[in-house]
Coordinates of C-alpha atoms in Angstrom, one line a residue:
X1 CA -19.2 -87.3 -15.4
X2 CA -16.0 -89.8 -16.0
X3 CA -13.6 -86.6 -16.5
X4 CA -13.9 -86.8 -12.2
X5 CA -13.3 -89.5 -10.2
X6 CA -14.9 -90.1 -6.9
X7 CA -12.1 -91.1 -4.3
X8 CA -14.0 -92.1 -1.0
X9 CA -11.2 -91.2 1.3
X10 CA -10.8 -93.7 4.7
X11 CA -7.7 -92.0 6.0
X12 CA -8.7 -88.5 7.4
X13 CA -7.9 -87.9 11.5
X14 CA -10.4 -85.9 13.4
X15 CA -13.0 -83.8 10.9
X16 CA -10.7 -81.4 9.8
X17 CA -11.3 -77.3 10.1
X18 CA -13.8 -75.6 8.7
X19 CA -13.1 -74.8 5.3
X20 CA -11.9 -71.1 4.1
X21 CA -14.3 -68.9 2.3
X22 CA -12.7 -68.0 -0.3
X23 CA -14.5 -68.6 -3.7
X24 CA -15.5 -66.1 -5.5
X25 CA -19.0 -66.3 -8.2
X26 CA -21.9 -68.1 -8.2
X27 CA -23.8 -69.9 -11.2
X28 CA -26.8 -68.5 -10.0
X29 CA -25.8 -64.6 -9.0
X30 CA -27.7 -61.6 -11.2
X31 CA -24.7 -60.7 -12.9
X32 CA -25.2 -64.4 -14.2
X33 CA -28.3 -65.2 -15.0
X34 CA -28.2 -61.9 -17.2
X35 CA -25.7 -62.8 -19.4
X36 CA -27.6 -66.7 -19.7
X37 CA -30.6 -64.0 -20.8
X38 CA -28.5 -62.4 -22.8
X39 CA -28.0 -65.6 -24.5
X40 CA -30.8 -67.1 -24.6
X41 CA -32.0 -63.9 -26.5
X42 CA -28.9 -64.6 -29.1
X43 CA -30.0 -68.2 -29.7
X44 CA -31.1 -68.3 -32.9
X45 CA -33.0 -72.4 -32.5
X46 CA -33.8 -75.2 -35.0
X47 CA -37.0 -73.9 -36.2
X48 CA -39.2 -70.7 -35.2
X49 CA -41.6 -72.9 -33.7
X50 CA -38.9 -75.1 -31.4
X51 CA -36.6 -71.5 -30.4
X52 CA -39.6 -70.1 -29.2
X53 CA -41.1 -73.1 -27.4
X54 CA -37.5 -74.0 -25.6
X55 CA -37.1 -70.3 -25.2
X56 CA -40.2 -70.1 -23.2
X57 CA -38.5 -72.9 -20.8
X58 CA -35.4 -71.7 -20.4
X59 CA -36.7 -68.5 -19.3
X60 CA -39.4 -70.1 -16.5
X61 CA -36.4 -72.0 -15.4
X62 CA -34.5 -68.7 -14.9
X63 CA -37.3 -66.9 -13.2
X64 CA -37.5 -70.0 -11.1
X65 CA -33.5 -69.6 -10.7
X66 CA -34.5 -66.6 -9.2
X67 CA -36.5 -67.5 -6.2
X68 CA -34.5 -69.9 -4.8
X69 CA -36.7 -72.4 -7.1
X70 CA -34.3 -75.2 -8.0
X71 CA -36.2 -78.1 -8.4
X72 CA -38.8 -76.3 -10.7
X73 CA -36.1 -74.7 -12.5
X74 CA -34.7 -77.8 -13.1
X75 CA -38.1 -79.2 -14.5
X76 CA -38.1 -76.8 -16.7
X77 CA -34.6 -77.2 -18.1
X78 CA -34.8 -80.6 -18.9
X79 CA -38.6 -80.0 -20.3
X80 CA -36.3 -77.7 -22.7
X81 CA -33.7 -80.6 -24.0
X82 CA -36.9 -83.1 -24.7
X83 CA -37.2 -80.4 -27.2
X84 CA -33.4 -80.2 -28.3
X85 CA -30.8 -81.8 -26.7
X86 CA -28.4 -80.3 -28.3
X87 CA -29.5 -77.2 -26.5
X88 CA -26.6 -76.0 -24.6
X89 CA -27.5 -73.6 -23.2
X90 CA -30.2 -75.5 -21.5
X91 CA -27.7 -78.9 -20.3
X92 CA -26.2 -75.2 -18.0
X93 CA -29.2 -74.0 -17.1
X94 CA -30.2 -77.8 -15.8
X95 CA -26.6 -78.2 -14.5
X96 CA -27.1 -74.8 -12.4
X97 CA -30.5 -76.2 -10.9
X98 CA -28.5 -79.5 -9.9
X99 CA -25.5 -78.1 -8.4
X100 CA -28.0 -75.4 -6.3
X101 CA -29.8 -78.1 -5.5
X102 CA -26.6 -80.1 -4.1
X103 CA -27.4 -82.3 -6.6
X104 CA -23.0 -83.0 -8.0
X105 CA -22.7 -86.0 -9.8
X106 CA -26.2 -84.9 -11.8
X107 CA -25.0 -80.9 -12.0
X108 CA -21.0 -82.2 -13.5
X109 CA -22.8 -84.4 -16.0
X110 CA -24.4 -81.5 -17.3
X111 CA -22.2 -78.5 -17.0
X112 CA -20.0 -81.2 -19.5
X113 CA -23.0 -81.2 -21.9
X114 CA -23.2 -77.7 -22.1
X115 CA -19.4 -77.6 -22.1
X116 CA -18.9 -79.6 -25.1
X117 CA -21.6 -78.3 -27.6
X118 CA -20.6 -74.8 -25.7
X119 CA -16.8 -74.7 -26.0
X120 CA -16.5 -70.9 -26.9
X121 CA -19.0 -70.1 -23.7
X122 CA -16.6 -69.3 -20.9
X123 CA -18.7 -68.9 -18.2
X124 CA -20.1 -72.8 -18.3
X125 CA -16.1 -73.7 -17.7
X126 CA -15.8 -70.7 -15.1
X127 CA -19.1 -72.6 -13.4
X128 CA -17.9 -75.6 -13.9
X129 CA -14.2 -75.6 -12.1
X130 CA -16.0 -74.0 -9.5
X131 CA -17.7 -77.0 -8.9
X132 CA -15.2 -78.6 -9.2
X133 CA -13.1 -76.8 -6.8
X134 CA -16.2 -77.6 -4.3
X135 CA -15.5 -80.8 -4.4
X136 CA -12.2 -81.6 -4.3
X137 CA -11.2 -82.4 -8.1
X138 CA -8.2 -79.0 -8.1
X139 CA -6.4 -80.7 -11.3
X140 CA -9.6 -80.0 -13.1
X141 CA -10.6 -77.2 -11.7
X142 CA -7.2 -75.6 -12.4
X143 CA -7.6 -76.1 -16.4
X144 CA -10.8 -74.9 -16.4
X145 CA -10.6 -71.8 -14.9
X146 CA -7.1 -71.4 -17.4
X147 CA -9.7 -71.7 -19.7
X148 CA -11.7 -69.1 -18.9
X149 CA -8.7 -66.9 -18.1
X150 CA -7.8 -67.4 -21.4
X151 CA -10.7 -66.1 -22.6
X152 CA -11.4 -63.6 -20.4
X153 CA -7.9 -62.0 -19.4
X154 CA -7.5 -60.1 -16.1
X155 CA -10.7 -61.4 -14.6
X156 CA -10.8 -60.3 -11.1
X157 CA -13.1 -63.5 -9.7
X158 CA -11.7 -66.5 -12.3
X159 CA -7.4 -65.0 -11.2
X160 CA -8.9 -65.7 -6.9
X161 CA -10.2 -68.9 -7.8
X162 CA -7.1 -69.7 -9.7
X163 CA -5.0 -69.5 -6.8
X164 CA -8.0 -71.1 -4.5
X165 CA -7.2 -73.9 -6.3
X166 CA -3.2 -73.8 -6.2
X167 CA -3.6 -73.3 -2.1
X168 CA -5.5 -75.8 -1.8
X169 CA -2.8 -78.2 -4.1
X170 CA -0.2 -76.6 -1.4
X171 CA 1.4 -74.6 -3.7
X172 CA 1.8 -71.3 -1.7
X173 CA 4.2 -69.6 -3.7
X174 CA 2.0 -70.3 -7.1
X175 CA -1.1 -69.0 -5.6
X176 CA 0.6 -65.3 -3.3
X177 CA 2.4 -64.6 -6.3
X178 CA -0.9 -65.0 -8.4
X179 CA -2.9 -62.8 -6.0
X180 CA -0.3 -60.8 -5.8
X181 CA 0.0 -59.3 -9.7
X182 CA -3.7 -59.1 -9.6
X183 CA -3.6 -56.9 -6.6
X184 CA -1.1 -54.5 -8.3
X185 CA -3.6 -53.4 -10.9
X186 CA -6.9 -54.6 -8.3
X187 CA -5.8 -53.0 -4.8
X188 CA -9.4 -51.8 -3.9
X189 CA -10.8 -55.5 -3.8
X190 CA -11.6 -57.5 -0.7
X191 CA -12.3 -60.7 -2.8
X192 CA -8.1 -60.7 -3.6
X193 CA -7.1 -59.6 0.6
X194 CA -9.6 -62.1 1.5
X195 CA -8.5 -65.1 -0.9
X196 CA -3.9 -63.8 0.6
X197 CA -5.4 -64.1 4.0
X198 CA -6.5 -68.0 3.2
X199 CA -3.4 -68.9 1.6
X200 CA -1.5 -67.9 5.1
X201 CA -4.1 -69.2 7.2
X202 CA -3.7 -72.7 5.0
X203 CA 0.0 -72.5 5.1
X204 CA 0.2 -72.4 9.4
X205 CA 0.6 -68.6 9.3
X206 CA -2.6 -67.5 11.8
X207 CA -0.6 -64.2 12.6
X208 CA 0.5 -62.9 9.2
X209 CA -3.4 -64.0 8.0
X210 CA -5.2 -61.8 10.1
X211 CA -3.8 -59.0 8.7
X212 CA -4.9 -59.4 5.6
X213 CA -8.5 -60.3 6.1
X214 CA -8.3 -57.0 8.4
X215 CA -7.7 -55.3 5.4
X216 CA -10.7 -57.1 3.7
X217 CA -12.6 -55.7 6.1
X218 CA -11.6 -52.4 6.0
X219 CA -12.6 -52.5 2.1
X220 CA -15.8 -54.0 2.7
X221 CA -16.7 -54.2 6.4
X222 CA -19.4 -56.2 5.1
X223 CA -18.1 -58.6 3.7
X224 CA -19.1 -62.3 5.3
X225 CA -16.4 -64.5 3.9
X226 CA -13.5 -62.5 5.1
X227 CA -15.1 -61.7 8.8
X228 CA -15.9 -65.7 8.6
X229 CA -11.8 -66.3 7.8
X230 CA -10.9 -63.4 10.4
X231 CA -13.0 -65.8 13.0
X232 CA -11.1 -69.3 12.1
X233 CA -7.5 -67.3 13.0
X234 CA -8.5 -65.5 16.0
X235 CA -9.5 -69.0 17.8
X236 CA -6.4 -70.7 17.7
X237 CA -4.1 -66.9 18.4
X238 CA -5.9 -67.5 21.6
X239 CA -8.7 -65.1 21.3
X240 CA -12.2 -66.9 21.3
X241 CA -14.4 -64.6 22.0
X242 CA -13.5 -62.2 18.8
X243 CA -13.8 -65.1 17.3
X244 CA -17.4 -65.6 17.8
X245 CA -18.5 -62.7 17.6
X246 CA -17.1 -63.0 14.1
X247 CA -19.1 -66.6 13.5
X248 CA -22.4 -64.9 14.1
X249 CA -21.8 -61.2 12.3
X250 CA -21.1 -63.4 9.5
X251 CA -23.8 -65.8 9.3
X252 CA -26.6 -63.5 8.0
X253 CA -24.5 -62.1 5.3
X254 CA -23.7 -66.0 4.0
X255 CA -23.8 -66.7 0.2
X256 CA -26.4 -69.6 0.1
X257 CA -27.1 -72.1 1.8
X258 CA -23.2 -73.7 1.1
X259 CA -21.6 -70.8 3.3
X260 CA -24.5 -71.3 6.2
X261 CA -23.4 -74.1 6.5
X262 CA -19.7 -73.9 7.3
X263 CA -20.5 -71.3 8.5
X264 CA -22.2 -73.2 11.7
X265 CA -19.9 -75.7 11.3
X266 CA -17.1 -73.9 12.6
X267 CA -19.3 -71.9 15.1
X268 CA -20.4 -75.8 16.5
X269 CA -16.3 -76.6 16.6
X270 CA -16.1 -72.8 18.5
X271 CA -18.5 -74.1 20.7
X272 CA -16.8 -77.9 21.8
X273 CA -14.0 -76.4 21.8
X274 CA -14.6 -74.1 25.0
X275 CA -16.4 -77.2 26.6
X276 CA -19.9 -76.1 26.1
X277 CA -20.6 -80.0 25.4
X278 CA -24.5 -79.5 25.5
X279 CA -25.1 -77.1 23.3
X280 CA -21.9 -77.7 20.5
X281 CA -22.7 -81.5 20.5
X282 CA -26.5 -80.3 19.0
X283 CA -24.7 -77.6 17.0
X284 CA -22.7 -80.2 15.4
X285 CA -25.5 -81.9 13.6
X286 CA -25.1 -79.3 11.1
X287 CA -22.4 -82.2 10.0
X288 CA -25.4 -83.7 8.6
X289 CA -26.3 -80.5 6.5
X290 CA -26.8 -81.3 2.6
X291 CA -25.6 -78.4 1.2
X292 CA -22.1 -79.7 2.6
X293 CA -20.2 -82.0 -0.2
X294 CA -19.3 -84.2 2.3
X295 CA -22.3 -84.6 4.3
X296 CA -22.4 -88.5 4.5
X297 CA -25.6 -89.7 3.9
X298 CA -26.9 -93.1 5.5
X299 CA -28.7 -96.0 3.9
X300 CA -30.6 -97.9 6.1
X301 CA -34.3 -99.4 6.0
X302 CA -34.8 -97.7 9.3
X303 CA -35.7 -95.1 10.8
X304 CA -33.0 -92.5 12.9
X305 CA -33.5 -93.0 16.4
X306 CA -34.9 -89.7 18.3
X307 CA -33.8 -90.2 22.2
X308 CA -36.2 -87.2 23.0
X309 CA -39.4 -89.1 21.7
X310 CA -38.1 -93.0 21.6
X311 CA -37.1 -95.3 24.3
X312 CA -34.5 -97.7 23.5
X313 CA -34.9 -100.1 26.1
X314 CA -35.0 -103.1 24.8
X315 CA -35.0 -102.3 21.6
X316 CA -32.7 -103.4 18.8
X317 CA -30.5 -100.0 17.2
X318 CA -27.4 -99.9 14.8
X319 CA -24.4 -97.8 15.9
X320 CA -23.0 -96.2 12.5
X321 CA -19.2 -94.6 12.7
X322 CA -18.7 -91.6 10.9
X323 CA -16.1 -89.4 9.6
X324 CA -12.3 -90.9 9.7
X325 CA -10.9 -94.0 12.2
X326 CA -10.1 -91.7 14.6
X327 CA -13.7 -89.7 14.9
X328 CA -15.2 -93.3 14.9
X329 CA -12.5 -94.1 18.0
X330 CA -13.5 -91.4 20.0
X331 CA -17.2 -91.5 19.3
X332 CA -17.0 -94.6 20.2
X333 CA -16.8 -93.5 23.5
X334 CA -20.3 -93.5 24.2
X335 CA -20.8 -97.4 23.3
X336 CA -20.9 -98.6 26.6
X337 CA -23.7 -95.9 27.3
X338 CA -25.8 -97.0 24.7
X339 CA -25.4 -100.7 25.7
X340 CA -26.2 -100.1 28.9
X341 CA -29.6 -98.2 27.7
X342 CA -31.0 -100.8 25.7
X343 CA -30.5 -103.3 28.5
X344 CA -30.2 -107.2 28.1
X345 CA -33.6 -107.4 26.5
X346 CA -32.1 -104.9 23.3
X347 CA -29.7 -105.3 21.0
X348 CA -27.0 -102.3 19.8
X349 CA -25.6 -103.4 16.2
X350 CA -22.1 -101.2 15.6
X351 CA -20.4 -100.5 12.1
X352 CA -17.5 -99.2 11.5
X353 CA -14.3 -99.4 9.3
X354 CA -13.7 -102.4 8.3
X355 CA -10.0 -103.0 9.9
X356 CA -11.4 -101.9 13.2
X357 CA -14.3 -104.7 13.5
X358 CA -12.0 -107.2 15.3
X359 CA -11.0 -105.0 17.7
X360 CA -14.4 -103.3 18.8
X361 CA -15.7 -106.6 18.8
X362 CA -12.9 -107.6 21.1
X363 CA -14.2 -104.3 23.2
X364 CA -17.8 -104.7 23.2
X365 CA -18.8 -108.1 23.6
X366 CA -22.0 -107.2 24.3
X367 CA -23.0 -105.8 20.8
X368 CA -22.8 -106.7 16.9
X369 CA -19.7 -105.7 15.1
X370 CA -19.5 -104.9 11.4
X371 CA -18.2 -103.5 8.4
X372 CA -20.0 -100.5 6.5
X373 CA -19.0 -100.0 3.6
X374 CA -19.1 -96.2 1.5
X375 CA -20.1 -95.4 -2.1
X376 CA -20.6 -92.0 -3.8
X377 CA -24.4 -91.4 -5.6
X378 CA -24.9 -88.5 -7.3
X379 CA -21.6 -87.3 -6.3
X380 CA -22.2 -87.5 -2.3
X381 CA -21.1 -90.3 -0.3
X382 CA -23.6 -92.7 1.2
X383 CA -22.9 -95.1 3.3
X384 CA -24.3 -99.0 3.8
X385 CA -24.1 -101.3 6.3
X386 CA -24.0 -104.7 4.0
X387 CA -23.7 -106.9 7.7
X388 CA -27.2 -105.3 8.3
X389 CA -28.2 -106.3 5.3
X390 CA -28.0 -109.9 5.7
X391 CA -30.4 -109.8 9.2
X392 CA -33.8 -112.1 9.2
X393 CA -36.3 -110.0 9.0
X394 CA -37.3 -110.0 12.3
X395 CA -33.9 -109.2 13.5
X396 CA -32.9 -105.9 12.2
X397 CA -32.5 -102.7 14.0
X398 CA -35.5 -100.7 15.1
X399 CA -34.1 -97.7 14.9
X400 CA -29.6 -95.9 13.7
X401 CA -28.1 -93.5 15.5
X402 CA -24.9 -91.5 14.2
X403 CA -22.2 -92.7 16.4
X404 CA -20.8 -88.7 16.9
X405 CA -24.5 -88.2 18.0
X406 CA -24.9 -90.0 21.1
X407 CA -22.8 -87.3 22.4
X408 CA -25.1 -84.9 23.0
X409 CA -27.2 -87.3 24.8
X410 CA -24.3 -89.0 27.1
X411 CA -22.1 -86.7 27.2
X412 CA -24.0 -83.6 29.2
X413 CA -20.9 -81.6 30.2
X414 CA -16.9 -81.7 30.1
X415 CA -17.2 -83.9 33.6
X416 CA -19.4 -86.7 32.7
X417 CA -16.6 -87.9 30.9
X418 CA -15.5 -91.3 32.3
X419 CA -12.0 -92.5 32.3
X420 CA -12.2 -96.4 30.6
X421 CA -10.1 -99.4 29.9
X422 CA -9.9 -98.1 26.4
X423 CA -12.5 -97.7 23.1
X424 CA -10.7 -100.8 21.9
X425 CA -8.9 -104.0 22.2
X426 CA -5.4 -105.2 20.7
X427 CA -5.9 -109.3 20.4
X428 CA -3.4 -110.1 23.4
X429 CA -2.0 -113.1 21.5
X430 CA -0.4 -110.5 19.0
X431 CA 0.8 -107.8 22.3
X432 CA 2.9 -110.7 23.4
X433 CA 4.1 -111.4 19.9
X434 CA 5.1 -107.9 19.6
X435 CA 6.4 -107.5 22.9
X436 CA 9.0 -109.8 22.2
X437 CA 9.8 -108.4 18.6
X438 CA 10.5 -105.5 20.9
X439 CA 12.9 -106.8 23.5
X440 CA 14.6 -108.4 21.0
X441 CA 16.0 -105.2 19.2
X442 CA 18.0 -103.9 23.1
X443 CA 16.9 -102.5 26.1
X444 CA 15.6 -99.3 24.8
X445 CA 12.7 -97.6 25.5
X446 CA 10.2 -98.8 22.5
X447 CA 8.8 -95.0 21.1
X448 CA 6.7 -95.8 18.6
X449 CA 6.6 -92.9 16.0
X450 CA 3.6 -90.9 14.0
X451 CA 4.4 -87.8 12.6
X452 CA 2.1 -87.4 9.6
X453 CA -1.6 -87.8 8.6
X454 CA -1.9 -88.8 5.0
X455 CA -4.5 -86.6 3.7
X456 CA -2.4 -83.5 3.5
X457 CA -5.1 -81.4 1.5
X458 CA -6.3 -78.0 2.4
X459 CA -5.7 -77.2 6.0
X460 CA -5.6 -80.2 7.3
X461 CA -1.4 -79.7 6.9
X462 CA -1.1 -76.9 9.3
X463 CA -3.4 -78.9 11.7
X464 CA -1.5 -82.4 11.6
X465 CA 1.6 -82.3 8.9
X466 CA 4.9 -81.9 10.7
X467 CA 8.2 -81.7 8.6
X468 CA 10.0 -84.9 9.7
X469 CA 13.4 -82.6 10.4
X470 CA 11.9 -81.2 13.2
X471 CA 11.6 -84.4 15.1
X472 CA 15.2 -84.8 15.0
X473 CA 15.2 -84.4 18.8
X474 CA 12.9 -86.8 19.3
X475 CA 14.7 -89.4 17.5
X476 CA 17.6 -88.9 18.9
X477 CA 16.9 -89.4 22.6
X478 CA 19.6 -91.4 24.3
X479 CA 17.7 -95.0 25.6
X480 CA 15.2 -95.2 23.1
X481 CA 14.6 -97.0 20.2
X482 CA 12.1 -95.6 17.6
X483 CA 9.4 -97.8 16.2
X484 CA 8.0 -96.5 13.0
X485 CA 4.3 -96.6 12.9
X486 CA 3.4 -94.4 10.2
X487 CA 1.6 -95.6 6.8
X488 CA 2.2 -94.4 3.5
X489 CA 5.6 -93.9 1.6
X490 CA 7.3 -92.3 4.2
X491 CA 10.8 -94.3 2.7
X492 CA 12.4 -90.7 2.0
X493 CA 12.0 -89.3 5.4
X494 CA 13.1 -93.1 7.1
X495 CA 16.4 -92.5 4.5
X496 CA 16.5 -89.0 5.3
X497 CA 17.0 -90.7 8.8
X498 CA 19.4 -93.4 8.3
X499 CA 21.5 -90.9 6.9
X500 CA 21.8 -88.6 9.6
X501 CA 22.6 -91.7 11.9
X502 CA 19.3 -92.5 13.2
X503 CA 18.0 -96.0 13.0
X504 CA 13.8 -96.6 13.0
X505 CA 13.0 -100.0 13.1
X506 CA 9.9 -100.0 10.7
X507 CA 7.5 -103.5 11.2
X508 CA 7.5 -106.0 8.8
X509 CA 3.2 -105.4 8.1
X510 CA 1.5 -103.1 6.1
X511 CA 1.2 -99.5 8.7
X512 CA -2.4 -98.7 6.7
X513 CA -4.2 -101.6 6.6
X514 CA -2.7 -104.2 9.2
X515 CA -4.8 -101.8 12.0
X516 CA -5.3 -105.1 14.6
X517 CA -1.1 -105.3 14.5
X518 CA -0.8 -101.1 14.3
X519 CA -3.3 -101.7 17.9
X520 CA -1.5 -104.0 19.0
X521 CA 2.3 -103.1 18.7
X522 CA 1.0 -99.7 20.1
X523 CA 0.5 -101.1 23.3
X524 CA 4.0 -103.6 22.4
X525 CA 5.6 -99.9 22.7
X526 CA 6.8 -98.1 26.0
X527 CA 5.2 -95.0 23.8
X528 CA 3.3 -93.4 21.1
X529 CA 3.8 -90.0 19.6
X530 CA 2.6 -88.0 17.4
X531 CA 0.0 -85.1 16.2
X532 CA -3.7 -86.0 17.1
X533 CA -4.0 -88.2 13.5
X534 CA -5.5 -91.9 13.3
X535 CA -2.6 -93.7 14.4
X536 CA -1.9 -92.3 17.6
X537 CA -5.9 -92.5 18.1
X538 CA -5.2 -96.2 18.1
X539 CA -2.4 -96.1 20.6
X540 CA -4.5 -93.8 22.7
X541 CA -7.8 -95.8 22.0
X542 CA -7.0 -99.1 22.6
X543 CA -4.9 -98.1 26.0
X544 CA -1.3 -96.5 24.5
X545 CA 0.6 -95.0 27.2
X546 CA 0.8 -92.4 24.1
X547 CA 1.6 -88.8 23.6
X548 CA -0.3 -86.8 21.3
X549 CA 1.0 -83.3 19.6
X550 CA -2.5 -81.0 20.2
X551 CA -3.4 -78.3 17.5
X552 CA -3.9 -74.7 19.6
X553 CA -7.6 -74.6 18.9
X554 CA -7.8 -79.1 19.0
X555 CA -11.3 -79.1 20.0
X556 CA -11.3 -82.4 21.7
X557 CA -9.2 -80.8 24.7
X558 CA -12.7 -79.3 25.3
X559 CA -11.0 -76.2 27.7
X560 CA -8.9 -78.9 29.7
X561 CA -5.5 -79.9 29.8
X562 CA -5.7 -83.3 28.3
X563 CA -7.8 -85.0 25.4
X564 CA -11.2 -85.5 27.2
X565 CA -12.1 -88.7 25.2
X566 CA -8.6 -90.4 26.1
X567 CA -7.8 -89.2 30.0
X568 CA -4.8 -91.6 30.0
X569 CA -3.0 -89.8 27.1
X570 CA -0.9 -86.7 28.0
X571 CA -1.3 -83.4 25.9
X572 CA 1.6 -81.4 24.7
X573 CA -0.5 -78.4 23.0
X574 CA 0.9 -76.8 19.8
X575 CA 1.6 -72.7 19.9
X576 CA -0.6 -71.0 16.7
X577 CA 3.1 -69.3 16.1
X578 CA 6.0 -71.5 15.1
X579 CA 4.7 -73.9 17.4
X580 CA 6.2 -77.0 16.0
X581 CA 10.0 -76.8 17.5
X582 CA 8.6 -75.8 21.0
X583 CA 6.2 -78.4 21.7
X584 CA 9.1 -80.7 20.1
X585 CA 11.7 -79.7 22.4
X586 CA 8.8 -79.7 25.1
X587 CA 8.0 -83.0 24.2
X588 CA 12.1 -84.2 23.9
X589 CA 13.1 -83.0 27.6
X590 CA 9.6 -84.4 29.2
X591 CA 10.8 -88.0 27.0
X592 CA 14.7 -87.2 28.7
X593 CA 12.9 -86.9 32.1
X594 CA 11.5 -90.4 32.0
X595 CA 14.4 -92.1 30.6
X596 CA 16.8 -90.8 33.2
X597 CA 13.7 -91.4 36.2
X598 CA 12.9 -94.6 35.3
X599 CA 9.6 -94.6 33.2
X600 CA 7.0 -96.1 35.4
X601 CA 7.7 -92.7 37.6
X602 CA 7.3 -90.7 34.2

């Protein structure tokens, strides 16, 4: 697995929209298994006796794969490898079994072993390329797919998948050209039309994408991937009923458990976005489905709390933060409820991102707050709680629960979301220090500015990114001084603003890691603006005056005109088509009004 690094991202904003479905092919499809059977029949083996035994085992493994018994298939492949560890076919069969069993790390190792032993078997490169793409290793996936296409030029599935890799790298022009060229040869391929739609959807062009999904469905009305993808563009375009209808129609035709899980994820987000809180939050448990590559595993030596069966009054409960920084903040909405539920005789432990421990502890002094850590084990993200392991035996948690799962217990309706004094609390001494720093910059209103997420893979770009140039109307607002709160490398953006005559003050801190100062500085500002990324969530959760730009299908609004998790924040909703310029203009007008009539009346 050394060829595939295992980064653990920690800068995600809210969990992204469900992944587009466009990758073609399946390592365990009937056609793929037939090809493997033919390869087995042609394998000469090292001797008649070893050949017979190994072939019998591998044939049994293929039979197990055909009935989805991947554990038995893996056992048979391993037995064949014990006879001959240099059998590339045995490694390939083992890799397929491990991939289908969601053992992604071992599957990658087995595919690599098979490819090394059988460098001329291009199917192995294609299978490994698909898995690498699914896990986000895009450069490696591209190399493997190009290797396959060199041996199989004009292959529809591989060309389609190569275009999908380009799309996920945000090389939209290359992806469109790759698909367009193949469509000239295969104009009746619904797979290619579907993938073309995903490129446009990913690029933030849902209305145009809709046309191509509908063409794919015209060619193949039972094409579940296209129906699912159409659902994901119908909702931001305002057709929620049509989106739900498409999702429910797509589910029976899903190809394998991964697609089922992804479609159920889309359905959960849609239900939550429609304000069907109880139903949506319960459906959102799909995020732990092991068939999703990024499904979180939690390594805690305690049973998971079942609210229907276990009373936690007087018990010790560990609440484990999940997903990105922003999600820990919105899910923290229920911490007060669970602290009250255990009562004074109980104890709540809260595991959050290490950089936010002090912010949570200050807000919830009744709880014990510590940091969690994450590692990749067998290709899967696993979270563990070091501070919990250090507790004496008799003081460790009785139960644990994912932080987001508290919503189904304590927020059964939109009306059950309370107004609150903030999810986290900045250090008041830091707030006072930053107020002095900002006052020294002059009398203008101090506006903290965010404009993009650090995680810009796939469809996140359409949801959270915006060209810095688009923010120019905000930057030039008379009576305002812009404060850079954007983490990451933004030197080019700041230089462009300076060249245009706009001065943006950058604080002398690490905006990625110094979250205590980011929170305090946000509160010290008169206003913080930006899309719903980690930084704007820190501001809103700290109680800072915050203006959030919401995507057209942002589920956190739950069919209201506000972020229900931050009732004091003001929402500017972006349209699905060319929405950024309009929403920036709307925000600029609101900012002009605030400056003109005095901030306290805005």
